[in-house]
């Protein structure tokens, strides 16, 4: 049987289901998925899997769990479950949001969640009016706003998110992102920590010098916090050709990263086509046991995307 490496992407593991995001993984679902991975796959730390891809010792159905961004529930909810089942995960941290920061998308989500309704009037910001009277309307409003803001220049995106928050009359909730203490808790538990830039920009929207600085700052800040080398990287948003390209792969290589992960579907395989700086990943959306396993199986059949050459 051909050896393949399936790398799963998570962002959050909620303590309980969220009606606004029924597809978001909660603790009970995550624990079911851990059991399935242990039964049908061989979970490995990402660093070890990278080494085994290189030396040809990867098992036929290897799998890695990764988390992006650095949410507090990674330590509060996911870590105890990972430890209970003896499974390793790699956490990619956007260091600029530690200790009380909030990512722009979470600002938008909180604003729509708290909007008094029935309409969120954003005409002053050229975003129209969005109905928010029902749960379905709030879900649609969030999807619309995230799509419209995602590829704007970084500063403009941040500014609009704050305008939306003020217009909705939203207030700040408890910190959603990791504290430094929680980050070190993950590290002390033996989990791998990887870099995910400092401010989580979409690299393709930045001048190359700014993109390199954000990648380097994220790496340096993380290494300073945990007093250990950081050799793994995740491209923000992570779609090849849209969110990052060959210049960014070269930056990652020149900054000394050993491996990097994207968000294009598929699996990594040993051999001539292996690119350790552009490893594919996918998100296991399905809640049901059979659907989850079927999705993993289909992902293993996915054709690899075209990759830019770092040069």
PDB file of C-alpha atoms in Angstrom:
ATOM      1  CA  UNK A   1       0.000   0.000   0.000  1.00  0.00           C
ATOM      2  CA  UNK A   2       1.331   3.444  -0.977  1.00  0.00           C
ATOM      3  CA  UNK A   3       2.349   5.621   1.941  1.00  0.00           C
ATOM      4  CA  UNK A   4       0.427   8.892   2.261  1.00  0.00           C
ATOM      5  CA  UNK A   5       0.335  11.691   4.799  1.00  0.00           C
ATOM      6  CA  UNK A   6      -3.024  13.318   5.546  1.00  0.00           C
ATOM      7  CA  UNK A   7      -2.644  16.628   7.389  1.00  0.00           C
ATOM      8  CA  UNK A   8      -5.834  17.847   9.025  1.00  0.00           C
ATOM      9  CA  UNK A   9      -6.580  21.527   9.704  1.00  0.00           C
ATOM     10  CA  UNK A  10      -8.439  22.689  12.766  1.00  0.00           C
ATOM     11  CA  UNK A  11      -8.836  26.186  14.128  1.00  0.00           C
ATOM     12  CA  UNK A  12     -10.970  25.811  17.224  1.00  0.00           C
ATOM     13  CA  UNK A  13     -12.435  23.092  19.425  1.00  0.00           C
ATOM     14  CA  UNK A  14     -15.443  24.597  21.180  1.00  0.00           C
ATOM     15  CA  UNK A  15     -16.454  23.467  24.641  1.00  0.00           C
ATOM     16  CA  UNK A  16     -20.027  23.114  23.358  1.00  0.00           C
ATOM     17  CA  UNK A  17     -21.788  23.505  19.977  1.00  0.00           C
ATOM     18  CA  UNK A  18     -22.384  27.027  18.661  1.00  0.00           C
ATOM     19  CA  UNK A  19     -25.748  27.457  16.847  1.00  0.00           C
ATOM     20  CA  UNK A  20     -24.236  30.255  14.744  1.00  0.00           C
ATOM     21  CA  UNK A  21     -21.523  27.882  13.473  1.00  0.00           C
ATOM     22  CA  UNK A  22     -22.986  24.369  13.444  1.00  0.00           C
ATOM     23  CA  UNK A  23     -20.021  23.107  11.438  1.00  0.00           C
ATOM     24  CA  UNK A  24     -17.431  24.205  13.981  1.00  0.00           C
ATOM     25  CA  UNK A  25     -15.835  21.313  15.833  1.00  0.00           C
ATOM     26  CA  UNK A  26     -16.820  20.924  19.484  1.00  0.00           C
ATOM     27  CA  UNK A  27     -15.214  18.802  22.195  1.00  0.00           C
ATOM     28  CA  UNK A  28     -17.446  15.756  21.732  1.00  0.00           C
ATOM     29  CA  UNK A  29     -16.937  15.725  17.969  1.00  0.00           C
ATOM     30  CA  UNK A  30     -13.187  16.234  18.274  1.00  0.00           C
ATOM     31  CA  UNK A  31     -12.923  13.311  20.663  1.00  0.00           C
ATOM     32  CA  UNK A  32     -14.846  11.089  18.217  1.00  0.00           C
ATOM     33  CA  UNK A  33     -12.486  12.118  15.443  1.00  0.00           C
ATOM     34  CA  UNK A  34      -9.451  11.360  17.575  1.00  0.00           C
ATOM     35  CA  UNK A  35     -10.783   7.850  18.178  1.00  0.00           C
ATOM     36  CA  UNK A  36     -11.354   7.329  14.457  1.00  0.00           C
ATOM     37  CA  UNK A  37      -7.884   8.575  13.554  1.00  0.00           C
ATOM     38  CA  UNK A  38      -6.282   6.249  16.095  1.00  0.00           C
ATOM     39  CA  UNK A  39      -8.283   3.270  14.812  1.00  0.00           C
ATOM     40  CA  UNK A  40      -7.915   3.735  11.057  1.00  0.00           C
ATOM     41  CA  UNK A  41      -4.785   5.897  10.674  1.00  0.00           C
ATOM     42  CA  UNK A  42      -1.372   6.328  12.266  1.00  0.00           C
ATOM     43  CA  UNK A  43      -1.275   9.746  13.961  1.00  0.00           C
ATOM     44  CA  UNK A  44       2.195  11.295  13.958  1.00  0.00           C
ATOM     45  CA  UNK A  45       3.734  14.579  15.063  1.00  0.00           C
ATOM     46  CA  UNK A  46       4.185  16.743  11.979  1.00  0.00           C
ATOM     47  CA  UNK A  47       7.940  17.051  12.487  1.00  0.00           C
ATOM     48  CA  UNK A  48       8.305  13.283  12.681  1.00  0.00           C
ATOM     49  CA  UNK A  49       6.081  12.827   9.626  1.00  0.00           C
ATOM     50  CA  UNK A  50       8.255  15.238   7.654  1.00  0.00           C
ATOM     51  CA  UNK A  51      11.342  13.216   8.567  1.00  0.00           C
ATOM     52  CA  UNK A  52       9.634   9.972   7.578  1.00  0.00           C
ATOM     53  CA  UNK A  53       8.529  11.463   4.266  1.00  0.00           C
ATOM     54  CA  UNK A  54      12.180  12.180   3.591  1.00  0.00           C
ATOM     55  CA  UNK A  55      13.660   8.855   4.687  1.00  0.00           C
ATOM     56  CA  UNK A  56      10.939   6.655   3.181  1.00  0.00           C
ATOM     57  CA  UNK A  57       9.647   5.203   6.459  1.00  0.00           C
ATOM     58  CA  UNK A  58       6.174   6.796   6.393  1.00  0.00           C
ATOM     59  CA  UNK A  59       3.394   4.283   7.224  1.00  0.00           C
ATOM     60  CA  UNK A  60       0.627   3.722   4.626  1.00  0.00           C
ATOM     61  CA  UNK A  61      -2.057   5.868   6.336  1.00  0.00           C
ATOM     62  CA  UNK A  62      -0.203   8.485   8.331  1.00  0.00           C
ATOM     63  CA  UNK A  63      -2.061  11.521   9.668  1.00  0.00           C
ATOM     64  CA  UNK A  64      -1.171  14.751  11.441  1.00  0.00           C
ATOM     65  CA  UNK A  65      -3.390  17.143  13.353  1.00  0.00           C
ATOM     66  CA  UNK A  66      -2.693  20.851  12.995  1.00  0.00           C
ATOM     67  CA  UNK A  67      -4.326  23.949  14.450  1.00  0.00           C
ATOM     68  CA  UNK A  68      -4.090  27.421  12.929  1.00  0.00           C
ATOM     69  CA  UNK A  69      -4.075  30.915  14.464  1.00  0.00           C
ATOM     70  CA  UNK A  70      -3.756  30.275  18.210  1.00  0.00           C
ATOM     71  CA  UNK A  71      -7.166  30.199  19.866  1.00  0.00           C
ATOM     72  CA  UNK A  72      -7.386  29.839  23.643  1.00  0.00           C
ATOM     73  CA  UNK A  73      -9.617  26.768  23.356  1.00  0.00           C
ATOM     74  CA  UNK A  74      -6.667  24.955  21.775  1.00  0.00           C
ATOM     75  CA  UNK A  75      -5.187  24.830  25.287  1.00  0.00           C
ATOM     76  CA  UNK A  76      -8.430  24.815  27.262  1.00  0.00           C
ATOM     77  CA  UNK A  77     -10.372  22.183  25.322  1.00  0.00           C
ATOM     78  CA  UNK A  78      -8.248  20.474  22.661  1.00  0.00           C
ATOM     79  CA  UNK A  79      -5.093  19.855  24.693  1.00  0.00           C
ATOM     80  CA  UNK A  80      -6.730  17.733  27.442  1.00  0.00           C
ATOM     81  CA  UNK A  81      -8.419  15.588  24.783  1.00  0.00           C
ATOM     82  CA  UNK A  82      -5.188  15.131  22.849  1.00  0.00           C
ATOM     83  CA  UNK A  83      -3.421  14.116  26.051  1.00  0.00           C
ATOM     84  CA  UNK A  84      -6.223  11.731  27.035  1.00  0.00           C
ATOM     85  CA  UNK A  85      -5.873   9.892  23.739  1.00  0.00           C
ATOM     86  CA  UNK A  86      -2.104  10.148  23.435  1.00  0.00           C
ATOM     87  CA  UNK A  87      -2.264  12.076  20.149  1.00  0.00           C
ATOM     88  CA  UNK A  88       0.118  14.839  19.118  1.00  0.00           C
ATOM     89  CA  UNK A  89      -0.814  18.084  17.339  1.00  0.00           C
ATOM     90  CA  UNK A  90       1.031  21.044  15.851  1.00  0.00           C
ATOM     91  CA  UNK A  91      -0.219  24.552  16.637  1.00  0.00           C
ATOM     92  CA  UNK A  92       0.552  27.351  14.163  1.00  0.00           C
ATOM     93  CA  UNK A  93       0.516  30.659  16.032  1.00  0.00           C
ATOM     94  CA  UNK A  94      -0.110  34.182  14.729  1.00  0.00           C
ATOM     95  CA  UNK A  95       1.905  35.846  17.476  1.00  0.00           C
ATOM     96  CA  UNK A  96       0.426  39.340  17.136  1.00  0.00           C
ATOM     97  CA  UNK A  97      -2.861  38.194  18.672  1.00  0.00           C
ATOM     98  CA  UNK A  98      -1.546  36.561  21.837  1.00  0.00           C
ATOM     99  CA  UNK A  99      -2.605  37.979  25.200  1.00  0.00           C
ATOM    100  CA  UNK A 100      -5.921  39.593  24.320  1.00  0.00           C
ATOM    101  CA  UNK A 101      -5.682  40.286  20.600  1.00  0.00           C
ATOM    102  CA  UNK A 102      -8.554  39.692  18.208  1.00  0.00           C
ATOM    103  CA  UNK A 103      -8.363  38.757  14.544  1.00  0.00           C
ATOM    104  CA  UNK A 104     -10.422  40.839  12.111  1.00  0.00           C
ATOM    105  CA  UNK A 105     -12.771  37.983  11.242  1.00  0.00           C
ATOM    106  CA  UNK A 106     -13.560  37.392  14.905  1.00  0.00           C
ATOM    107  CA  UNK A 107     -14.324  41.094  15.274  1.00  0.00           C
ATOM    108  CA  UNK A 108     -16.838  40.821  12.420  1.00  0.00           C
ATOM    109  CA  UNK A 109     -18.368  37.626  13.818  1.00  0.00           C
ATOM    110  CA  UNK A 110     -18.786  39.148  17.273  1.00  0.00           C
ATOM    111  CA  UNK A 111     -20.374  42.252  15.759  1.00  0.00           C
ATOM    112  CA  UNK A 112     -22.988  40.311  13.813  1.00  0.00           C
ATOM    113  CA  UNK A 113     -23.623  37.974  16.740  1.00  0.00           C
ATOM    114  CA  UNK A 114     -24.373  40.913  19.037  1.00  0.00           C
ATOM    115  CA  UNK A 115     -26.166  43.191  16.544  1.00  0.00           C
ATOM    116  CA  UNK A 116     -29.542  44.253  17.906  1.00  0.00           C
ATOM    117  CA  UNK A 117     -31.208  43.877  14.505  1.00  0.00           C
ATOM    118  CA  UNK A 118     -33.296  43.455  12.552  1.00  0.00           C
ATOM    119  CA  UNK A 119     -30.884  45.118  10.100  1.00  0.00           C
ATOM    120  CA  UNK A 120     -27.196  45.958  10.284  1.00  0.00           C
ATOM    121  CA  UNK A 121     -26.823  49.192   8.303  1.00  0.00           C
ATOM    122  CA  UNK A 122     -23.347  49.437   6.822  1.00  0.00           C
ATOM    123  CA  UNK A 123     -24.106  51.745   3.912  1.00  0.00           C
ATOM    124  CA  UNK A 124     -21.703  54.347   5.287  1.00  0.00           C
ATOM    125  CA  UNK A 125     -18.912  51.859   4.612  1.00  0.00           C
ATOM    126  CA  UNK A 126     -20.180  50.743   1.171  1.00  0.00           C
ATOM    127  CA  UNK A 127     -21.234  47.376   2.587  1.00  0.00           C
ATOM    128  CA  UNK A 128     -24.992  47.810   2.210  1.00  0.00           C
ATOM    129  CA  UNK A 129     -27.634  46.707   4.684  1.00  0.00           C
ATOM    130  CA  UNK A 130     -27.692  43.175   6.014  1.00  0.00           C
ATOM    131  CA  UNK A 131     -30.709  41.555   7.686  1.00  0.00           C
ATOM    132  CA  UNK A 132     -29.799  39.953  11.025  1.00  0.00           C
ATOM    133  CA  UNK A 133     -33.204  39.157  12.530  1.00  0.00           C
ATOM    134  CA  UNK A 134     -32.844  35.372  12.355  1.00  0.00           C
ATOM    135  CA  UNK A 135     -30.030  32.894  12.929  1.00  0.00           C
ATOM    136  CA  UNK A 136     -29.896  32.100   9.204  1.00  0.00           C
ATOM    137  CA  UNK A 137     -29.668  35.800   8.352  1.00  0.00           C
ATOM    138  CA  UNK A 138     -26.813  36.291  10.806  1.00  0.00           C
ATOM    139  CA  UNK A 139     -24.970  33.332   9.292  1.00  0.00           C
ATOM    140  CA  UNK A 140     -25.468  34.787   5.807  1.00  0.00           C
ATOM    141  CA  UNK A 141     -24.350  38.255   6.954  1.00  0.00           C
ATOM    142  CA  UNK A 142     -21.146  36.841   8.447  1.00  0.00           C
ATOM    143  CA  UNK A 143     -20.361  34.889   5.275  1.00  0.00           C
ATOM    144  CA  UNK A 144     -20.984  37.977   3.117  1.00  0.00           C
ATOM    145  CA  UNK A 145     -18.821  40.289   5.202  1.00  0.00           C
ATOM    146  CA  UNK A 146     -15.928  37.866   5.557  1.00  0.00           C
ATOM    147  CA  UNK A 147     -15.874  37.273   1.808  1.00  0.00           C
ATOM    148  CA  UNK A 148     -15.992  41.001   1.010  1.00  0.00           C
ATOM    149  CA  UNK A 149     -13.261  41.974   3.453  1.00  0.00           C
ATOM    150  CA  UNK A 150     -10.856  39.039   3.188  1.00  0.00           C
ATOM    151  CA  UNK A 151      -8.725  40.282   0.285  1.00  0.00           C
ATOM    152  CA  UNK A 152      -8.754  43.982   1.104  1.00  0.00           C
ATOM    153  CA  UNK A 153      -5.435  45.557   2.099  1.00  0.00           C
ATOM    154  CA  UNK A 154      -4.579  44.601   5.666  1.00  0.00           C
ATOM    155  CA  UNK A 155      -5.051  48.049   7.246  1.00  0.00           C
ATOM    156  CA  UNK A 156      -8.338  48.652   5.428  1.00  0.00           C
ATOM    157  CA  UNK A 157      -9.640  45.258   6.501  1.00  0.00           C
ATOM    158  CA  UNK A 158      -8.830  45.977  10.146  1.00  0.00           C
ATOM    159  CA  UNK A 159     -10.424  49.416   9.917  1.00  0.00           C
ATOM    160  CA  UNK A 160     -13.663  48.121   8.404  1.00  0.00           C
ATOM    161  CA  UNK A 161     -13.931  45.354  10.985  1.00  0.00           C
ATOM    162  CA  UNK A 162     -13.802  47.957  13.751  1.00  0.00           C
ATOM    163  CA  UNK A 163     -16.379  50.133  11.951  1.00  0.00           C
ATOM    164  CA  UNK A 164     -18.713  47.136  11.739  1.00  0.00           C
ATOM    165  CA  UNK A 165     -18.200  46.454  15.438  1.00  0.00           C
ATOM    166  CA  UNK A 166     -19.080  50.021  16.374  1.00  0.00           C
ATOM    167  CA  UNK A 167     -22.098  50.096  14.081  1.00  0.00           C
ATOM    168  CA  UNK A 168     -23.412  46.892  15.636  1.00  0.00           C
ATOM    169  CA  UNK A 169     -22.853  48.194  19.157  1.00  0.00           C
ATOM    170  CA  UNK A 170     -20.835  45.089  19.991  1.00  0.00           C
ATOM    171  CA  UNK A 171     -18.772  44.820  23.157  1.00  0.00           C
ATOM    172  CA  UNK A 172     -15.579  42.874  23.736  1.00  0.00           C
ATOM    173  CA  UNK A 173     -16.012  39.388  25.187  1.00  0.00           C
ATOM    174  CA  UNK A 174     -13.465  37.186  26.951  1.00  0.00           C
ATOM    175  CA  UNK A 175     -10.141  36.809  25.081  1.00  0.00           C
ATOM    176  CA  UNK A 176     -10.496  34.304  22.254  1.00  0.00           C
ATOM    177  CA  UNK A 177      -6.776  33.880  21.621  1.00  0.00           C
ATOM    178  CA  UNK A 178      -4.072  32.150  23.616  1.00  0.00           C
ATOM    179  CA  UNK A 179      -2.249  33.865  26.406  1.00  0.00           C
ATOM    180  CA  UNK A 180       1.514  33.503  26.632  1.00  0.00           C
ATOM    181  CA  UNK A 181       1.000  31.180  29.597  1.00  0.00           C
ATOM    182  CA  UNK A 182      -1.320  28.945  27.568  1.00  0.00           C
ATOM    183  CA  UNK A 183       1.140  28.956  24.666  1.00  0.00           C
ATOM    184  CA  UNK A 184       3.866  27.736  26.994  1.00  0.00           C
ATOM    185  CA  UNK A 185       1.457  25.161  28.393  1.00  0.00           C
ATOM    186  CA  UNK A 186       1.106  23.657  24.903  1.00  0.00           C
ATOM    187  CA  UNK A 187       4.878  23.651  24.502  1.00  0.00           C
ATOM    188  CA  UNK A 188       5.456  22.095  27.926  1.00  0.00           C
ATOM    189  CA  UNK A 189       2.957  19.354  27.060  1.00  0.00           C
ATOM    190  CA  UNK A 190       5.194  18.315  24.167  1.00  0.00           C
ATOM    191  CA  UNK A 191       3.073  19.781  21.395  1.00  0.00           C
ATOM    192  CA  UNK A 192       4.833  21.294  18.387  1.00  0.00           C
ATOM    193  CA  UNK A 193       4.498  25.019  17.811  1.00  0.00           C
ATOM    194  CA  UNK A 194       4.839  26.460  14.329  1.00  0.00           C
ATOM    195  CA  UNK A 195       4.918  29.979  12.934  1.00  0.00           C
ATOM    196  CA  UNK A 196       1.914  31.532  11.186  1.00  0.00           C
ATOM    197  CA  UNK A 197       3.286  35.081  10.706  1.00  0.00           C
ATOM    198  CA  UNK A 198       2.868  37.852  13.274  1.00  0.00           C
ATOM    199  CA  UNK A 199      -0.281  39.597  12.016  1.00  0.00           C
ATOM    200  CA  UNK A 200      -1.843  36.894   9.774  1.00  0.00           C
ATOM    201  CA  UNK A 201      -1.905  38.874   6.534  1.00  0.00           C
ATOM    202  CA  UNK A 202      -2.663  37.261   3.210  1.00  0.00           C
ATOM    203  CA  UNK A 203       0.904  37.343   1.962  1.00  0.00           C
ATOM    204  CA  UNK A 204       0.025  37.954  -1.685  1.00  0.00           C
ATOM    205  CA  UNK A 205      -1.639  41.270  -0.742  1.00  0.00           C
ATOM    206  CA  UNK A 206       1.568  42.679   0.781  1.00  0.00           C
ATOM    207  CA  UNK A 207       4.732  44.102  -0.786  1.00  0.00           C
ATOM    208  CA  UNK A 208       7.370  41.365  -0.691  1.00  0.00           C
ATOM    209  CA  UNK A 209       9.515  43.160   1.892  1.00  0.00           C
ATOM    210  CA  UNK A 210       6.533  43.506   4.250  1.00  0.00           C
ATOM    211  CA  UNK A 211       5.559  39.871   3.731  1.00  0.00           C
ATOM    212  CA  UNK A 212       9.040  38.655   4.597  1.00  0.00           C
ATOM    213  CA  UNK A 213       9.154  40.856   7.687  1.00  0.00           C
ATOM    214  CA  UNK A 214       5.818  39.523   8.954  1.00  0.00           C
ATOM    215  CA  UNK A 215       6.949  35.916   8.469  1.00  0.00           C
ATOM    216  CA  UNK A 216      10.289  36.612  10.150  1.00  0.00           C
ATOM    217  CA  UNK A 217       8.703  38.495  13.047  1.00  0.00           C
ATOM    218  CA  UNK A 218       6.264  35.674  13.731  1.00  0.00           C
ATOM    219  CA  UNK A 219       9.118  33.175  13.824  1.00  0.00           C
ATOM    220  CA  UNK A 220      11.347  35.334  15.994  1.00  0.00           C
ATOM    221  CA  UNK A 221       8.612  36.237  18.466  1.00  0.00           C
ATOM    222  CA  UNK A 222       7.549  32.636  18.883  1.00  0.00           C
ATOM    223  CA  UNK A 223      11.116  31.414  19.373  1.00  0.00           C
ATOM    224  CA  UNK A 224      11.653  34.100  22.003  1.00  0.00           C
ATOM    225  CA  UNK A 225       8.499  33.111  23.886  1.00  0.00           C
ATOM    226  CA  UNK A 226       9.223  29.386  24.036  1.00  0.00           C
ATOM    227  CA  UNK A 227      13.043  29.549  23.951  1.00  0.00           C
ATOM    228  CA  UNK A 228      13.210  26.876  21.255  1.00  0.00           C
ATOM    229  CA  UNK A 229      13.735  26.766  17.474  1.00  0.00           C
ATOM    230  CA  UNK A 230      10.629  27.052  15.288  1.00  0.00           C
ATOM    231  CA  UNK A 231      11.055  25.131  12.037  1.00  0.00           C
ATOM    232  CA  UNK A 232       7.459  24.652  10.806  1.00  0.00           C
ATOM    233  CA  UNK A 233       5.322  27.282   9.050  1.00  0.00           C
ATOM    234  CA  UNK A 234       1.728  27.632   7.839  1.00  0.00           C
ATOM    235  CA  UNK A 235       0.801  30.089   5.078  1.00  0.00           C
ATOM    236  CA  UNK A 236      -2.119  32.310   6.201  1.00  0.00           C
ATOM    237  CA  UNK A 237      -5.280  31.336   4.319  1.00  0.00           C
ATOM    238  CA  UNK A 238      -2.904  29.117   2.381  1.00  0.00           C
ATOM    239  CA  UNK A 239      -4.263  28.723  -1.161  1.00  0.00           C
ATOM    240  CA  UNK A 240      -1.442  28.398  -3.651  1.00  0.00           C
ATOM    241  CA  UNK A 241      -1.440  31.043  -6.378  1.00  0.00           C
ATOM    242  CA  UNK A 242      -4.046  33.132  -4.583  1.00  0.00           C
ATOM    243  CA  UNK A 243      -2.794  33.651  -1.033  1.00  0.00           C
ATOM    244  CA  UNK A 244       0.897  32.943  -1.547  1.00  0.00           C
ATOM    245  CA  UNK A 245       3.271  32.265  -4.428  1.00  0.00           C
ATOM    246  CA  UNK A 246       6.840  31.392  -5.324  1.00  0.00           C
ATOM    247  CA  UNK A 247       8.385  34.470  -3.659  1.00  0.00           C
ATOM    248  CA  UNK A 248       6.799  33.517  -0.334  1.00  0.00           C
ATOM    249  CA  UNK A 249       7.988  29.926  -0.611  1.00  0.00           C
ATOM    250  CA  UNK A 250      11.499  31.292  -1.158  1.00  0.00           C
ATOM    251  CA  UNK A 251      11.154  33.527   1.911  1.00  0.00           C
ATOM    252  CA  UNK A 252      10.107  30.576   4.045  1.00  0.00           C
ATOM    253  CA  UNK A 253      13.056  28.574   2.758  1.00  0.00           C
ATOM    254  CA  UNK A 254      15.544  31.399   3.320  1.00  0.00           C
ATOM    255  CA  UNK A 255      14.297  31.984   6.860  1.00  0.00           C
ATOM    256  CA  UNK A 256      15.283  28.429   7.744  1.00  0.00           C
ATOM    257  CA  UNK A 257      11.972  26.654   8.006  1.00  0.00           C
ATOM    258  CA  UNK A 258      12.199  22.906   7.589  1.00  0.00           C
ATOM    259  CA  UNK A 259       8.656  22.423   6.280  1.00  0.00           C
ATOM    260  CA  UNK A 260       5.538  24.485   5.546  1.00  0.00           C
ATOM    261  CA  UNK A 261       1.867  23.681   5.076  1.00  0.00           C
ATOM    262  CA  UNK A 262      -0.756  25.139   2.770  1.00  0.00           C
ATOM    263  CA  UNK A 263      -4.541  24.649   2.639  1.00  0.00           C
ATOM    264  CA  UNK A 264      -4.914  22.981  -0.749  1.00  0.00           C
ATOM    265  CA  UNK A 265      -6.495  19.558  -0.478  1.00  0.00           C
ATOM    266  CA  UNK A 266      -4.603  16.355  -0.986  1.00  0.00           C
ATOM    267  CA  UNK A 267      -1.944  14.264   0.728  1.00  0.00           C
ATOM    268  CA  UNK A 268       1.835  14.266   0.765  1.00  0.00           C
ATOM    269  CA  UNK A 269       3.663  11.275  -0.690  1.00  0.00           C
ATOM    270  CA  UNK A 270       7.327  10.315  -0.579  1.00  0.00           C
ATOM    271  CA  UNK A 271       9.166  10.593  -3.845  1.00  0.00           C
ATOM    272  CA  UNK A 272      10.306  13.005  -6.507  1.00  0.00           C
ATOM    273  CA  UNK A 273       7.223  15.240  -6.347  1.00  0.00           C
ATOM    274  CA  UNK A 274       7.498  15.889  -2.613  1.00  0.00           C
ATOM    275  CA  UNK A 275       7.742  19.585  -1.687  1.00  0.00           C
ATOM    276  CA  UNK A 276       8.225  19.968   2.055  1.00  0.00           C
ATOM    277  CA  UNK A 277       7.619  23.722   1.840  1.00  0.00           C
ATOM    278  CA  UNK A 278       4.127  23.272   0.355  1.00  0.00           C
ATOM    279  CA  UNK A 279       2.525  20.328   2.079  1.00  0.00           C
ATOM    280  CA  UNK A 280      -1.221  19.965   1.381  1.00  0.00           C
ATOM    281  CA  UNK A 281      -3.832  20.010   4.158  1.00  0.00           C
ATOM    282  CA  UNK A 282      -7.579  19.792   4.388  1.00  0.00           C
ATOM    283  CA  UNK A 283     -10.384  20.451   6.859  1.00  0.00           C
ATOM    284  CA  UNK A 284     -12.528  17.509   8.046  1.00  0.00           C
ATOM    285  CA  UNK A 285     -15.935  19.204   8.054  1.00  0.00           C
ATOM    286  CA  UNK A 286     -18.121  16.131   8.404  1.00  0.00           C
ATOM    287  CA  UNK A 287     -19.715  15.404  11.771  1.00  0.00           C
ATOM    288  CA  UNK A 288     -20.786  11.817  11.126  1.00  0.00           C
ATOM    289  CA  UNK A 289     -18.378   8.907  11.632  1.00  0.00           C
ATOM    290  CA  UNK A 290     -18.738   7.409   8.157  1.00  0.00           C
ATOM    291  CA  UNK A 291     -18.752  10.779   6.431  1.00  0.00           C
ATOM    292  CA  UNK A 292     -15.559  11.773   8.252  1.00  0.00           C
ATOM    293  CA  UNK A 293     -13.789   8.591   7.185  1.00  0.00           C
ATOM    294  CA  UNK A 294     -15.132   8.887   3.635  1.00  0.00           C
ATOM    295  CA  UNK A 295     -13.817  12.450   3.419  1.00  0.00           C
ATOM    296  CA  UNK A 296     -10.382  11.310   4.569  1.00  0.00           C
ATOM    297  CA  UNK A 297     -10.434   8.542   1.967  1.00  0.00           C
ATOM    298  CA  UNK A 298     -11.482  10.912  -0.833  1.00  0.00           C
ATOM    299  CA  UNK A 299      -8.805  13.387   0.164  1.00  0.00           C
ATOM    300  CA  UNK A 300      -6.190  10.671  -0.259  1.00  0.00           C
ATOM    301  CA  UNK A 301      -7.339  10.347  -3.891  1.00  0.00           C
ATOM    302  CA  UNK A 302      -7.098  14.083  -4.545  1.00  0.00           C
ATOM    303  CA  UNK A 303      -4.734  15.085  -7.328  1.00  0.00           C
ATOM    304  CA  UNK A 304      -1.931  17.311  -6.038  1.00  0.00           C
ATOM    305  CA  UNK A 305      -2.222  21.025  -6.965  1.00  0.00           C
ATOM    306  CA  UNK A 306       0.314  22.733  -9.174  1.00  0.00           C
ATOM    307  CA  UNK A 307       3.016  24.253  -7.005  1.00  0.00           C
ATOM    308  CA  UNK A 308       5.141  27.334  -7.708  1.00  0.00           C
ATOM    309  CA  UNK A 309       8.875  26.783  -7.618  1.00  0.00           C
ATOM    310  CA  UNK A 310      10.731  28.620  -4.860  1.00  0.00           C
ATOM    311  CA  UNK A 311      13.624  29.100  -7.256  1.00  0.00           C
TER     312      UNK A 311
END
